[in-house]
Amino acid sequence: MTSKFVLFFILTLSTCFGQSITDPLPTAEKGLNECIKANSKGELNCRKEYYHELQFWETEVFNAVSEIIKRNKTEEERAAFEKEQVEWKETTYYYFAKTMKEFQFKHRGKFVWDNDPGLKSDARLFYQKNAKYYTDRISYLLSLVQK
């Protein structure tokens, strides 16, 4: 939790002063690996926490990148960019819904967070797919403002 606050603070400050944004992914991944190592029986809880942390960071990085990009745009470009922002957010919900639907197709009436040993491998896959989706999005966003 402390690492989240420190990265959030750095991200906020760097955005305010026009600096590059700190990449939160290495710290988040390190936290996941440490959690799994310390609690192998609770691996899915570690992956779920990591997934939620990536959701948080994707939103924070998205907002910071948006502010940096908007500074150098005309009014027309800003309007087009805002339309792209709405589409970007909608694709996030679509991907989550798609992967949940895949899981539920295989396990009718169940959810990835259900505590059922028979779901473990598919729940792990669900969290891994969604984490990869978020890490790819965060990396892409960071590439827009880092050179």
Short mmCIF file of C-alpha atoms in Angstrom, two decimals, residues 36-104:
data_model
loop_
_atom_site.label_atom_id
_atom_site.label_comp_id
_atom_site.label_asym_id
_atom_site.label_seq_id
_atom_site.Cartn_x
_atom_site.Cartn_y
_atom_site.Cartn_z
CA ILE A 36 2.79 -15.38 -4.20
CA LYS A 37 6.12 -16.39 -2.69
CA ALA A 38 4.93 -15.59 0.85
CA ASN A 39 1.49 -17.13 0.40
CA SER A 40 1.42 -19.76 -2.35
CA LYS A 41 -1.94 -21.13 -1.15
CA GLY A 42 -3.43 -17.65 -1.57
CA GLU A 43 -2.07 -17.17 -5.08
CA LEU A 44 -5.45 -16.22 -6.51
CA ASN A 45 -5.91 -13.54 -3.85
CA CYS A 46 -2.48 -12.16 -4.80
CA ARG A 47 -3.44 -12.16 -8.48
CA LYS A 48 -6.79 -10.53 -7.72
CA GLU A 49 -5.07 -7.79 -5.70
CA TYR A 50 -2.52 -7.30 -8.50
CA TYR A 51 -5.35 -7.05 -11.05
CA HIS A 52 -7.09 -4.38 -8.95
CA GLU A 53 -3.82 -2.52 -8.51
CA LEU A 54 -3.32 -2.51 -12.29
CA GLN A 55 -6.86 -1.17 -12.74
CA PHE A 56 -5.97 1.67 -10.39
CA TRP A 57 -2.68 2.41 -12.18
CA GLU A 58 -4.19 2.26 -15.63
CA THR A 59 -6.66 4.98 -14.61
CA GLU A 60 -3.97 7.10 -12.94
CA VAL A 61 -1.53 6.81 -15.84
CA PHE A 62 -4.34 7.44 -18.32
CA ASN A 63 -5.35 10.66 -16.53
CA ALA A 64 -1.74 11.85 -16.21
CA VAL A 65 -0.98 11.14 -19.88
CA SER A 66 -4.22 12.84 -20.90
CA GLU A 67 -3.23 16.01 -19.06
CA ILE A 68 0.22 16.04 -20.64
CA ILE A 69 -1.15 15.44 -24.14
CA LYS A 70 -3.95 18.01 -23.81
CA ARG A 71 -1.47 20.81 -23.07
CA ASN A 72 -0.20 20.86 -26.65
CA LYS A 73 -3.49 20.45 -28.52
CA THR A 74 -5.82 22.85 -30.27
CA GLU A 75 -9.50 22.95 -29.31
CA GLU A 76 -10.41 20.62 -32.21
CA GLU A 77 -7.65 18.18 -31.33
CA ARG A 78 -8.77 18.20 -27.68
CA ALA A 79 -12.35 17.36 -28.69
CA ALA A 80 -11.14 14.46 -30.84
CA PHE A 81 -8.87 13.30 -28.03
CA GLU A 82 -11.75 13.38 -25.53
CA LYS A 83 -13.80 11.20 -27.88
CA GLU A 84 -10.90 8.75 -28.01
CA GLN A 85 -10.79 8.79 -24.18
CA VAL A 86 -14.41 7.62 -23.99
CA GLU A 87 -13.68 4.81 -26.46
CA TRP A 88 -10.56 3.84 -24.50
CA LYS A 89 -12.54 3.48 -21.27
CA GLU A 90 -15.30 1.50 -22.97
CA THR A 91 -12.82 -1.04 -24.33
CA THR A 92 -11.62 -1.70 -20.79
CA TYR A 93 -15.12 -2.69 -19.69
CA TYR A 94 -15.62 -4.72 -22.84
CA TYR A 95 -12.45 -6.76 -22.30
CA PHE A 96 -13.32 -7.53 -18.67
CA ALA A 97 -16.85 -8.57 -19.66
CA LYS A 98 -15.50 -10.73 -22.49
CA THR A 99 -13.05 -12.62 -20.28
CA MET A 100 -15.66 -13.05 -17.53
CA LYS A 101 -18.13 -14.40 -20.08
CA GLU A 102 -15.49 -16.90 -21.30
CA PHE A 103 -14.97 -18.02 -17.71
CA GLN A 104 -18.68 -18.33 -17.02
#
